[in-house]
CSV table of C-alpha atoms in Angstrom, one decimal:
chain,number,residue,atom,x,y,z
U,295,MET,CA,-60.3,-18.7,1.8
U,296,PRO,CA,-58.0,-15.9,0.5
U,297,LEU,CA,-57.0,-15.8,-3.0
U,298,ILE,CA,-54.2,-14.2,-2.7
U,299,GLU,CA,-52.2,-14.2,0.8
U,300,ILE,CA,-49.2,-11.5,1.1
U,301,THR,CA,-47.4,-12.3,5.1
U,302,ASP,CA,-45.2,-10.4,6.1
U,303,VAL,CA,-43.0,-9.2,2.9
U,304,ARG,CA,-39.9,-7.4,3.1
U,305,LYS,CA,-38.5,-5.8,0.2
U,306,ARG,CA,-35.3,-3.8,-0.2
U,307,PHE,CA,-32.9,-1.8,-3.0
U,308,GLY,CA,-29.8,-1.4,-1.4
U,309,ASP,CA,-30.1,0.3,1.9
U,310,ASN,CA,-33.3,1.4,0.9
U,311,GLU,CA,-36.0,-0.7,3.2
U,312,VAL,CA,-39.1,-0.2,0.2
U,313,LEU,CA,-41.1,-2.6,1.5
U,314,LYS,CA,-41.2,-3.1,5.4
U,315,GLY,CA,-43.7,-6.2,6.1
U,316,ILE,CA,-46.7,-6.1,4.3
U,317,ASP,CA,-49.8,-8.8,5.3
U,318,LEU,CA,-52.7,-8.3,2.9
U,319,ASP,CA,-55.1,-11.3,2.1
U,320,VAL,CA,-56.9,-10.6,-0.9
U,321,LYS,CA,-60.9,-12.9,-1.8
U,322,PRO,CA,-61.3,-14.2,-4.7
U,323,GLY,CA,-63.3,-11.0,-6.8
U,324,GLU,CA,-62.2,-8.8,-4.8
U,325,VAL,CA,-61.1,-5.3,-6.6
U,326,ILE,CA,-58.3,-2.9,-4.5
U,327,ALA,CA,-57.0,-0.1,-4.9
U,328,ILE,CA,-53.6,0.7,-3.7
U,329,ILE,CA,-53.0,4.5,-3.2
U,330,GLY,CA,-50.2,6.4,-1.7
U,331,LYS,CA,-47.3,8.7,-2.5
U,332,SER,CA,-44.9,8.0,-4.7
U,333,GLY,CA,-42.0,5.9,-3.3
U,334,SER,CA,-44.1,4.5,-0.8
U,335,GLY,CA,-44.1,1.0,-2.1
U,336,LYS,CA,-47.2,0.4,-3.9
U,337,SER,CA,-45.9,-0.6,-6.8
U,338,THR,CA,-43.3,-2.4,-5.9
U,339,LEU,CA,-45.6,-4.3,-3.9
U,340,LEU,CA,-47.6,-5.3,-7.1
U,341,ARG,CA,-44.3,-6.2,-8.9
U,342,CYS,CA,-43.6,-8.7,-6.0
U,343,ILE,CA,-46.6,-10.6,-6.9
U,344,ASN,CA,-45.5,-12.0,-9.9
U,345,GLY,CA,-42.4,-11.9,-9.0
U,346,LEU,CA,-41.2,-9.4,-11.4
U,347,GLU,CA,-39.1,-8.2,-7.9
U,348,ILE,CA,-37.5,-11.1,-6.1
U,349,ILE,CA,-38.6,-10.8,-2.2
U,350,ASP,CA,-36.3,-10.0,0.7
U,351,GLY,CA,-38.4,-12.0,3.3
U,352,GLY,CA,-42.2,-12.7,4.4
U,353,SER,CA,-44.0,-14.9,1.6
U,354,ILE,CA,-47.3,-14.6,-1.6
U,355,SER,CA,-48.8,-16.8,-2.5
U,356,VAL,CA,-52.1,-17.2,-5.5
U,357,ALA,CA,-54.2,-19.6,-5.1
U,358,GLY,CA,-52.1,-22.1,-3.6
U,359,SER,CA,-49.1,-21.3,-6.3
U,360,GLN,CA,-46.3,-20.1,-3.2
U,361,LEU,CA,-44.1,-17.5,-5.3
U,362,LEU,CA,-40.6,-19.7,-5.1
U,363,PRO,CA,-37.2,-17.8,-7.3
U,364,ASP,CA,-37.3,-20.2,-10.4
U,365,GLU,CA,-38.6,-20.7,-13.1
U,366,VAL,CA,-41.3,-23.2,-13.1
U,367,HIS,CA,-43.0,-21.8,-10.0
U,368,LEU,CA,-42.4,-18.4,-11.3
U,369,LYS,CA,-44.5,-19.9,-14.7
U,370,ALA,CA,-46.9,-21.4,-12.5
U,371,LEU,CA,-47.7,-18.5,-10.5
U,372,ARG,CA,-47.7,-15.5,-13.4
U,373,LEU,CA,-50.3,-18.0,-15.1
U,374,LYS,CA,-53.0,-17.6,-12.7
U,375,VAL,CA,-51.4,-13.8,-12.2
U,376,GLY,CA,-51.7,-11.6,-15.4
U,377,MET,CA,-50.1,-8.0,-15.2
U,378,ILE,CA,-50.9,-5.1,-17.3
U,379,PHE,CA,-48.3,-2.3,-17.3
U,380,GLN,CA,-48.3,1.5,-17.0
U,381,GLN,CA,-46.1,1.6,-20.8
U,382,PHE,CA,-48.0,-1.0,-22.0
U,383,ASN,CA,-45.6,-2.7,-23.1
U,384,LEU,CA,-47.3,-4.3,-25.9
U,385,PHE,CA,-44.5,-6.3,-28.4
U,386,PRO,CA,-44.1,-3.7,-30.9
U,387,HIS,CA,-43.7,-6.4,-34.2
U,388,LEU,CA,-46.6,-8.2,-33.6
U,389,THR,CA,-49.7,-6.5,-34.5
U,390,ALA,CA,-52.7,-6.5,-32.1
U,391,GLY,CA,-53.8,-9.9,-32.5
U,392,GLY,CA,-50.1,-11.8,-32.5
U,393,ASN,CA,-49.7,-9.7,-29.4
U,394,VAL,CA,-52.5,-11.8,-27.7
U,395,ILE,CA,-51.7,-15.0,-29.5
U,396,LEU,CA,-48.3,-15.4,-28.9
U,397,SER,CA,-48.1,-16.1,-25.0
U,398,GLN,CA,-50.6,-18.7,-25.6
U,399,THR,CA,-49.6,-20.6,-28.1
U,400,VAL,CA,-45.5,-20.9,-26.9
U,401,VAL,CA,-46.4,-21.1,-23.1
U,402,LYS,CA,-49.5,-22.9,-23.2
U,403,LYS,CA,-49.3,-24.3,-26.5
U,404,THR,CA,-52.7,-24.0,-27.4
U,405,PRO,CA,-52.8,-24.5,-31.0
U,406,LYS,CA,-53.2,-21.5,-33.6
U,407,ARG,CA,-56.8,-22.0,-34.4
U,408,GLU,CA,-57.9,-21.4,-31.1
U,409,ALA,CA,-55.3,-18.9,-30.2
U,410,GLU,CA,-56.8,-16.7,-32.4
U,411,ALA,CA,-60.1,-17.8,-31.6
U,412,MET,CA,-59.6,-16.2,-28.5
U,413,ALA,CA,-57.7,-13.5,-29.9
U,414,ARG,CA,-60.6,-12.6,-31.7
U,415,LYS,CA,-63.1,-13.0,-28.1
U,416,MET,CA,-60.8,-11.1,-26.3
U,417,LEU,CA,-59.9,-8.2,-28.4
U,418,GLU,CA,-63.3,-7.3,-29.0
U,419,ARG,CA,-64.5,-7.8,-25.4
U,420,VAL,CA,-62.3,-4.5,-25.0
U,421,GLY,CA,-63.9,-3.0,-28.1
U,422,LEU,CA,-61.4,-3.4,-30.2
U,423,ALA,CA,-62.1,-6.3,-32.8
U,424,GLU,CA,-62.1,-4.3,-36.2
U,425,LYS,CA,-57.6,-3.4,-35.1
U,426,PHE,CA,-56.9,-7.1,-35.1
U,427,ASP,CA,-54.3,-6.7,-38.1
U,428,ALA,CA,-53.0,-3.4,-36.4
U,429,TYR,CA,-49.4,-2.6,-35.2
U,430,PRO,CA,-48.7,-0.8,-31.9
U,431,ASP,CA,-47.9,2.5,-33.2
U,432,GLU,CA,-50.8,2.7,-35.0
U,433,LEU,CA,-53.2,2.5,-31.9
U,434,SER,CA,-53.6,5.6,-29.8
U,435,GLY,CA,-52.4,5.2,-25.9
U,436,GLY,CA,-55.6,3.9,-25.0
U,437,GLN,CA,-55.8,1.2,-27.7
U,438,GLN,CA,-52.7,0.0,-26.5
U,439,GLN,CA,-53.8,-0.2,-23.0
U,440,ARG,CA,-56.6,-1.6,-23.9
U,441,VAL,CA,-55.2,-4.8,-26.3
U,442,ALA,CA,-52.6,-5.5,-23.5
U,443,ILE,CA,-55.6,-5.9,-20.9
U,444,ALA,CA,-56.5,-8.4,-24.0
U,445,ARG,CA,-52.9,-9.9,-24.1
U,446,ALA,CA,-53.3,-10.6,-20.2
U,447,LEU,CA,-56.9,-11.7,-20.2
U,448,ALA,CA,-56.2,-14.3,-23.2
U,449,MET,CA,-54.1,-16.9,-20.3
U,450,GLU,CA,-57.1,-16.3,-18.0
U,451,PRO,CA,-56.1,-15.7,-15.1
U,452,ILE,CA,-57.5,-15.5,-12.1
U,453,ALA,CA,-55.7,-12.5,-10.7
U,454,LEU,CA,-55.1,-8.6,-12.3
U,455,LEU,CA,-52.4,-6.5,-11.0
U,456,CYS,CA,-52.8,-2.8,-13.0
U,457,ASP,CA,-49.8,-0.6,-12.5
U,458,GLU,CA,-50.9,2.7,-12.7
U,459,VAL,CA,-52.4,1.9,-16.5
U,460,THR,CA,-53.6,4.8,-17.1
U,461,SER,CA,-51.0,7.1,-15.8
U,462,ALA,CA,-49.4,7.4,-19.0
U,463,LEU,CA,-52.3,8.3,-21.2
U,464,ASP,CA,-53.5,11.4,-22.6
U,465,PRO,CA,-57.1,12.6,-20.3
U,466,GLU,CA,-59.3,11.6,-23.0
U,467,LEU,CA,-58.1,8.6,-23.3
U,468,VAL,CA,-58.6,7.5,-19.6
U,469,ALA,CA,-62.7,6.8,-19.9
U,470,GLU,CA,-62.0,4.4,-22.2
U,471,VAL,CA,-59.4,2.0,-20.4
U,472,LEU,CA,-61.2,2.3,-16.6
U,473,ALA,CA,-64.9,1.9,-18.8
U,474,VAL,CA,-63.0,-2.0,-19.5
U,475,VAL,CA,-61.2,-2.5,-15.7
U,476,ARG,CA,-64.6,-1.5,-15.0
U,477,GLU,CA,-66.4,-3.9,-16.8
U,478,LEU,CA,-63.8,-7.0,-15.7
U,479,ALA,CA,-64.4,-5.8,-12.2
U,480,ALA,CA,-68.7,-6.2,-12.5
U,481,GLU,CA,-67.7,-9.4,-13.8
U,482,GLY,CA,-65.9,-10.5,-11.0
U,483,MET,CA,-62.3,-10.8,-12.0
U,484,THR,CA,-59.9,-10.6,-8.9
U,485,LEU,CA,-58.3,-6.8,-9.5
U,486,LEU,CA,-54.9,-4.9,-7.6
U,487,MET,CA,-55.0,-2.1,-8.9
U,488,VAL,CA,-52.1,0.9,-8.2
U,489,THR,CA,-54.1,3.7,-8.9
U,490,HIS,CA,-54.4,7.7,-8.6
U,491,GLU,CA,-57.7,7.6,-10.2
U,492,MET,CA,-59.4,8.7,-6.6
U,493,LYS,CA,-63.2,8.8,-8.1
U,494,PHE,CA,-62.7,5.5,-9.8
U,495,ALA,CA,-60.9,3.6,-6.6
U,496,ARG,CA,-63.6,5.1,-4.7
U,497,ASP,CA,-66.9,3.8,-7.0
U,498,VAL,CA,-65.5,0.4,-8.2
U,499,CYS,CA,-63.3,-0.4,-5.5
U,500,SER,CA,-64.7,-3.4,-2.3
U,501,ARG,CA,-61.2,-2.1,-0.7
U,502,VAL,CA,-58.2,0.4,-0.2
U,503,VAL,CA,-55.1,0.3,0.8
U,504,PHE,CA,-53.5,3.3,2.0
U,505,MET,CA,-49.6,3.0,1.5
U,506,HIS,CA,-46.8,4.6,3.5
U,507,GLN,CA,-43.5,4.6,3.9
U,508,GLY,CA,-43.4,0.9,2.9
U,509,ARG,CA,-46.2,-0.3,5.1
U,510,VAL,CA,-49.7,-0.3,4.7
U,511,HIS,CA,-50.7,2.6,6.8
U,512,GLU,CA,-55.0,2.4,6.3
U,513,ILE,CA,-56.9,-0.4,4.8
U,514,GLY,CA,-60.7,-0.6,4.5
U,515,PRO,CA,-64.2,-0.1,2.5
U,516,PRO,CA,-63.6,3.0,0.6
U,517,GLU,CA,-66.0,5.0,2.0
U,518,ASP,CA,-65.0,4.5,5.3
U,519,VAL,CA,-61.1,5.2,3.7
U,520,PHE,CA,-62.6,8.5,1.3
U,521,ALA,CA,-64.6,10.1,3.8
U,522,LYS,CA,-63.2,8.7,7.4
U,523,PRO,CA,-59.6,9.4,6.8
U,524,LYS,CA,-57.8,8.4,10.8
U,525,THR,CA,-54.8,8.7,10.3
U,526,PRO,CA,-52.5,12.3,9.4
U,527,GLU,CA,-51.1,10.9,6.6
U,528,LEU,CA,-54.0,9.7,4.8
U,529,LYS,CA,-55.5,13.3,5.9
U,530,GLN,CA,-53.1,14.5,4.3
U,531,PHE,CA,-52.8,13.0,1.1
U,532,LEU,CA,-56.3,13.2,0.2
U,533,GLY,CA,-56.5,17.0,1.1
U,534,VAL,CA,-58.8,16.7,3.8
U,535,GLN,CA,-58.5,18.4,7.2
A,142,MET,CA,12.1,-7.0,-70.1
A,143,MET,CA,8.0,-8.2,-70.2
A,144,GLU,CA,5.8,-5.2,-71.3
A,145,PHE,CA,2.2,-5.5,-69.3
A,146,SER,CA,-0.9,-4.0,-70.4
A,147,THR,CA,-2.9,-2.5,-67.5
A,148,TRP,CA,-5.4,-5.7,-68.4
A,149,ASP,CA,-3.1,-7.9,-67.4
A,150,ILE,CA,-2.3,-5.7,-64.3
A,151,LEU,CA,-6.1,-6.1,-63.7
A,152,ARG,CA,-6.8,-9.1,-64.9
A,153,ASN,CA,-4.4,-10.2,-61.9
A,154,LEU,CA,-5.5,-8.1,-59.6
A,155,LEU,CA,-9.2,-9.5,-60.2
A,156,LEU,CA,-8.3,-12.7,-60.2
A,157,ALA,CA,-6.8,-12.1,-57.2
A,158,THR,CA,-10.2,-10.4,-55.5
A,159,ARG,CA,-11.5,-13.5,-55.3
A,160,TRP,CA,-9.4,-14.4,-52.3
A,161,THR,CA,-10.0,-11.3,-50.8
A,162,ILE,CA,-14.0,-12.0,-51.0
A,163,VAL,CA,-13.9,-15.3,-50.0
A,164,LEU,CA,-11.4,-14.9,-46.9
A,165,SER,CA,-14.1,-11.8,-46.4
A,166,LEU,CA,-17.3,-14.4,-46.6
A,167,VAL,CA,-15.8,-16.8,-45.0
A,168,SER,CA,-14.5,-14.3,-41.6
A,169,PHE,CA,-18.4,-12.5,-41.4
A,170,LEU,CA,-19.9,-15.7,-41.7
A,171,GLY,CA,-17.6,-17.5,-39.3
A,172,GLY,CA,-17.6,-14.7,-37.2
A,173,GLY,CA,-22.1,-14.1,-36.7
A,174,ILE,CA,-21.8,-17.9,-36.0
A,175,VAL,CA,-19.1,-17.8,-32.9
A,176,GLY,CA,-20.3,-13.6,-32.5
A,177,ALA,CA,-23.6,-15.6,-31.3
A,178,LEU,CA,-22.5,-18.1,-29.7
A,179,LEU,CA,-19.8,-15.7,-27.4
A,180,LEU,CA,-23.3,-13.4,-27.4
A,181,PHE,CA,-25.4,-16.1,-25.4
A,182,LEU,CA,-22.7,-16.8,-23.5
A,183,ARG,CA,-22.7,-13.0,-22.1
A,184,ILE,CA,-26.4,-12.4,-22.0
A,185,GLY,CA,-27.6,-16.0,-20.5
A,186,GLY,CA,-25.1,-17.7,-18.8
A,187,ASN,CA,-23.6,-17.5,-15.3
A,188,ARG,CA,-21.2,-15.3,-14.1
A,189,ILE,CA,-17.8,-17.2,-15.2
A,190,SER,CA,-19.3,-17.0,-19.4
A,191,THR,CA,-20.4,-13.5,-19.1
A,192,ALA,CA,-16.9,-12.7,-17.5
A,193,PHE,CA,-14.9,-15.3,-20.4
A,194,THR,CA,-17.0,-13.7,-23.3
A,195,ARG,CA,-16.5,-10.0,-21.7
A,196,TYR,CA,-12.0,-10.9,-21.8
A,197,TYR,CA,-12.4,-12.1,-24.6
A,198,VAL,CA,-13.8,-9.3,-26.5
A,199,GLU,CA,-11.5,-6.8,-24.4
A,200,LEU,CA,-8.2,-8.6,-25.2
A,201,PHE,CA,-9.2,-8.9,-29.0
A,202,GLN,CA,-10.5,-5.0,-29.3
A,203,GLY,CA,-7.7,-4.1,-27.4
A,204,THR,CA,-4.7,-5.7,-29.9
A,205,PRO,CA,-4.4,-5.1,-33.1
A,206,LEU,CA,-5.3,-7.2,-35.3
A,207,LEU,CA,-1.9,-7.8,-37.1
A,208,MET,CA,-0.8,-9.4,-34.1
A,209,GLN,CA,-3.8,-11.7,-34.2
A,210,LEU,CA,-2.6,-12.8,-37.6
A,211,PHE,CA,1.2,-12.8,-36.3
A,212,LEU,CA,0.2,-15.1,-33.3
A,213,ALA,CA,-2.1,-17.8,-35.2
A,214,PHE,CA,0.0,-18.5,-38.1
A,215,PHE,CA,4.0,-18.2,-35.8
A,216,GLY,CA,2.5,-18.6,-32.9
A,217,LEU,CA,0.8,-22.3,-33.1
A,218,GLY,CA,3.8,-22.8,-35.1
A,219,LEU,CA,6.1,-22.7,-31.8
A,220,PHE,CA,3.9,-26.6,-31.1
A,221,GLY,CA,5.0,-27.7,-34.0
A,222,ILE,CA,2.0,-27.3,-35.7
A,223,ASN,CA,2.8,-26.4,-39.6
A,224,VAL,CA,-0.1,-23.6,-39.8
A,225,PRO,CA,-0.7,-22.5,-43.9
A,226,ALA,CA,-1.7,-18.6,-44.4
A,227,TRP,CA,-4.8,-19.3,-45.4
A,228,LEU,CA,-5.6,-21.1,-42.0
A,229,ALA,CA,-4.0,-18.8,-39.6
A,230,ALA,CA,-5.3,-15.8,-41.7
A,231,GLY,CA,-8.9,-17.6,-41.7
A,232,ILE,CA,-9.0,-18.5,-37.9
A,233,ALA,CA,-7.2,-15.4,-36.6
A,234,LEU,CA,-10.0,-13.4,-38.7
A,235,VAL,CA,-13.4,-15.3,-37.5
A,236,LEU,CA,-12.2,-14.4,-34.1
A,237,TRP,CA,-11.5,-10.8,-34.5
A,238,THR,CA,-14.9,-10.4,-36.3
A,239,ALA,CA,-16.7,-12.7,-33.2
A,240,ALA,CA,-15.3,-10.3,-30.5
A,241,PHE,CA,-16.9,-7.0,-32.5
A,242,LEU,CA,-20.1,-8.7,-34.1
A,243,ALA,CA,-20.4,-10.3,-30.5
A,244,GLU,CA,-20.1,-6.9,-28.6
A,245,ILE,CA,-22.2,-5.1,-31.2
A,246,TRP,CA,-25.6,-7.3,-31.0
A,247,ARG,CA,-25.1,-7.6,-27.2
A,248,GLY,CA,-26.1,-3.4,-27.5
A,249,CYS,CA,-28.7,-4.6,-29.6
A,250,VAL,CA,-30.0,-7.0,-27.4
A,251,GLU,CA,-29.6,-4.5,-24.7
A,252,ALA,CA,-31.4,-1.3,-26.7
A,253,VAL,CA,-34.6,-3.8,-26.0
A,254,ALA,CA,-36.8,-1.6,-23.5
A,255,ARG,CA,-37.1,-3.0,-20.0
A,256,GLY,CA,-41.1,-3.7,-20.5
A,257,GLN,CA,-40.8,-6.3,-23.3
A,258,TRP,CA,-38.7,-8.2,-20.3
A,259,GLU,CA,-41.2,-7.4,-18.0
A,260,ALA,CA,-44.4,-8.0,-19.8
A,261,SER,CA,-43.1,-11.4,-21.7
A,262,ALA,CA,-42.0,-12.6,-17.9
A,263,SER,CA,-45.7,-11.9,-16.5
A,264,LEU,CA,-47.4,-13.5,-19.6
A,265,GLY,CA,-45.2,-17.0,-18.1
A,266,MET,CA,-42.4,-17.4,-20.6
A,267,GLY,CA,-39.5,-18.4,-19.8
A,268,TYR,CA,-36.0,-17.1,-20.7
A,269,VAL,CA,-35.1,-18.9,-23.7
A,270,GLN,CA,-39.4,-18.4,-25.3
A,271,GLN,CA,-38.4,-14.7,-24.1
A,272,MET,CA,-35.4,-14.6,-26.3
A,273,ARG,CA,-36.9,-16.3,-28.7
A,274,TYR,CA,-39.8,-14.3,-29.6
A,275,VAL,CA,-40.3,-11.0,-28.2
A,276,ILE,CA,-36.3,-9.8,-27.6
A,277,LEU,CA,-34.4,-11.5,-30.7
A,278,PRO,CA,-36.4,-9.9,-33.3
A,279,GLN,CA,-36.4,-6.3,-32.3
A,280,ALA,CA,-32.8,-6.7,-31.2
A,281,LEU,CA,-32.2,-8.4,-34.8
A,282,LYS,CA,-33.8,-4.8,-36.5
A,283,VAL,CA,-31.6,-3.0,-35.0
A,284,ALA,CA,-28.6,-5.1,-35.3
A,285,ILE,CA,-28.8,-4.8,-39.0
A,286,PRO,CA,-27.1,-1.3,-40.1
A,287,PRO,CA,-24.1,-2.0,-37.9
A,288,THR,CA,-23.8,-5.5,-38.5
A,289,VAL,CA,-24.0,-4.7,-42.3
A,290,GLY,CA,-21.3,-1.0,-41.7
A,291,PHE,CA,-19.3,-3.8,-39.9
A,292,SER,CA,-18.7,-6.1,-42.7
A,293,VAL,CA,-16.6,-3.2,-44.6
A,294,GLN,CA,-14.6,-3.6,-41.6
A,295,VAL,CA,-14.1,-7.3,-42.5
A,296,VAL,CA,-13.0,-6.6,-45.8
A,297,LYS,CA,-10.6,-4.0,-45.3
A,298,GLY,CA,-9.1,-5.9,-42.9
A,299,THR,CA,-8.1,-9.1,-45.2
A,300,ALA,CA,-5.6,-7.0,-46.3
A,301,LEU,CA,-3.6,-7.4,-43.7
A,302,THR,CA,-3.3,-11.0,-44.5
A,303,SER,CA,-1.1,-10.2,-47.0
A,304,ILE,CA,1.6,-10.0,-44.8
A,305,ILE,CA,1.4,-13.2,-43.3
A,306,GLY,CA,1.4,-14.5,-47.2
A,307,PHE,CA,-1.9,-15.3,-48.2
A,308,VAL,CA,-2.0,-14.1,-51.7
A,309,GLU,CA,-5.5,-11.7,-51.3
A,310,LEU,CA,-5.9,-8.3,-53.5
A,311,SER,CA,-3.1,-6.6,-51.2
A,312,LYS,CA,-0.3,-9.5,-51.3
A,313,ALA,CA,-1.4,-9.6,-55.4
A,314,GLY,CA,-1.1,-5.9,-55.9
A,315,THR,CA,3.2,-6.2,-53.9
A,316,VAL,CA,3.5,-9.2,-56.7
A,317,VAL,CA,2.3,-7.5,-60.3
A,318,THR,CA,4.1,-4.4,-58.5
A,319,ASN,CA,7.5,-6.4,-58.5
A,320,ALA,CA,7.3,-7.7,-61.9
A,321,THR,CA,5.8,-4.4,-63.6
A,322,PHE,CA,7.5,-1.4,-61.7
A,323,GLN,CA,4.1,0.6,-61.6
A,324,PRO,CA,3.2,0.6,-58.1
A,325,PHE,CA,1.0,3.9,-58.5
A,326,THR,CA,-1.1,2.1,-61.2
A,327,VAL,CA,-1.5,-1.1,-59.3
A,328,TYR,CA,-1.9,0.2,-56.1
A,329,GLY,CA,-4.4,2.8,-57.3
A,330,LEU,CA,-6.3,-0.6,-58.9
A,331,VAL,CA,-6.1,-1.8,-56.0
A,332,ALA,CA,-7.7,0.8,-53.9
A,333,LEU,CA,-10.0,1.2,-56.3
A,334,ILE,CA,-11.0,-2.7,-55.9
A,335,TYR,CA,-11.9,-2.0,-51.9
A,336,PHE,CA,-13.3,0.6,-52.9
A,337,ALA,CA,-15.8,-1.2,-55.4
A,338,LEU,CA,-16.4,-3.7,-52.5
A,339,CYS,CA,-17.1,-1.7,-49.4
A,340,TRP,CA,-19.1,1.6,-50.7
A,341,PRO,CA,-21.7,-0.4,-51.6
A,342,LEU,CA,-21.9,-2.4,-47.9
A,343,SER,CA,-21.3,1.3,-46.4
A,344,LYS,CA,-24.6,2.7,-48.6
A,345,SER,CA,-26.4,-0.2,-47.8
A,346,SER,CA,-26.0,0.2,-44.4
A,347,GLN,CA,-26.7,3.7,-44.5
A,348,ALA,CA,-29.8,2.8,-46.4
A,349,LEU,CA,-31.1,0.1,-43.8
A,350,GLU,CA,-30.5,1.9,-41.5
A,351,ARG,CA,-32.6,5.2,-42.8
A,352,LYS,CA,-35.0,2.3,-43.5
A,353,LEU,CA,-35.2,0.5,-40.8
A,354,ASN,CA,-35.6,4.4,-38.1
A,355,ALA,CA,-37.9,5.6,-40.8
A,356,ALA,CA,-41.3,6.8,-38.4
A,357,HIS,CA,-39.6,4.5,-35.5
A,358,ARG,CA,-42.0,1.5,-37.3
A,359,ASN,CA,-40.8,-1.7,-36.2
A,360,HIS,CA,-42.1,-4.2,-39.2
């Protein structure tokens, strides 16, 4: 029984059809890397899964929650799927702790004390226990992204969507964020990540999806996709002949 | 003929200044409340309320405040409603202030990065929660300097109400001039009093802007 079922999903922006019928089933605990050129629709697909973009056709369901464009259904779905963004998107007016506490108290109505304990636990999990009272602009990019991961984890999602989570980071900060993601994968979290970190995808992922012009062009375990690319487009993307 | 000392003139002007201050406060607070309502209709409402607020703002920004005062004062009179000058002045200034504040604040809300909406949505927050806990706290910080700055326009805007006969600082200036025949002294003092009201507001707006922008710290 797949955890995330994506069936014939279509999305267009004006005349531009960005997703041309995507089918993808994700089993619990799978770690999926979505790779492809910019404009291939990989980020759009990720954003469709938790309803940040409204799909024009097809269906998406996560653990039985259908994606429907009203606030009640969206909320139910978003409680199951967390999302991490390229630009971190921490709330700048709140401390790291405040960022992790807010949605617990507001959305889940968790009592303040429990939410704070959860926040401390999650910040510790990403290695930032001592930054509880720091504001986002006092943290490095890598630290901010780790707070963002803690913030998503505090909602106890069953899957996480990672949209190029290291692309906005200086090279020396990439490793600390990837280490956290790697740990999540090892703990069995279901992950869908759009990434340019090919080595990371090869090491950590159970399956790799290569997207090209709005379609899933090639899909398979990383050893196949990276070592034995079948299509010329994937060969060109990977730079192998 | 009676002799008027400068103190006599100043004292009478200062007494009238109370009404300029009261009218400014009423306009600013009332305009703030109506402006906030307009803001929510504009950004959170449906197509009809959005169109309504847009036309409202365009109407009040696109016509002179003086015309709005005339319409409030004489217009309602046509329907047999006797509007006292203070009421017409209050209504017109509240509506006028609301239009400008709604537009200033809309810009501030839209200045909050799109990623803030997306991050809060992806955490499961609904529209009202996003507004209350994420967007407005950030927008408010951006809004404070231009809002305080606009209060200067409100204070100066009250001068126009003298034309429909509301006795505030400017009208008092005219009355005192007619009694003393010293227009330069009287209007000089009137200008100084307006300056004394407005200058601290402009300065504090500038100081707030510097303070809130400093190092882009948002707390």
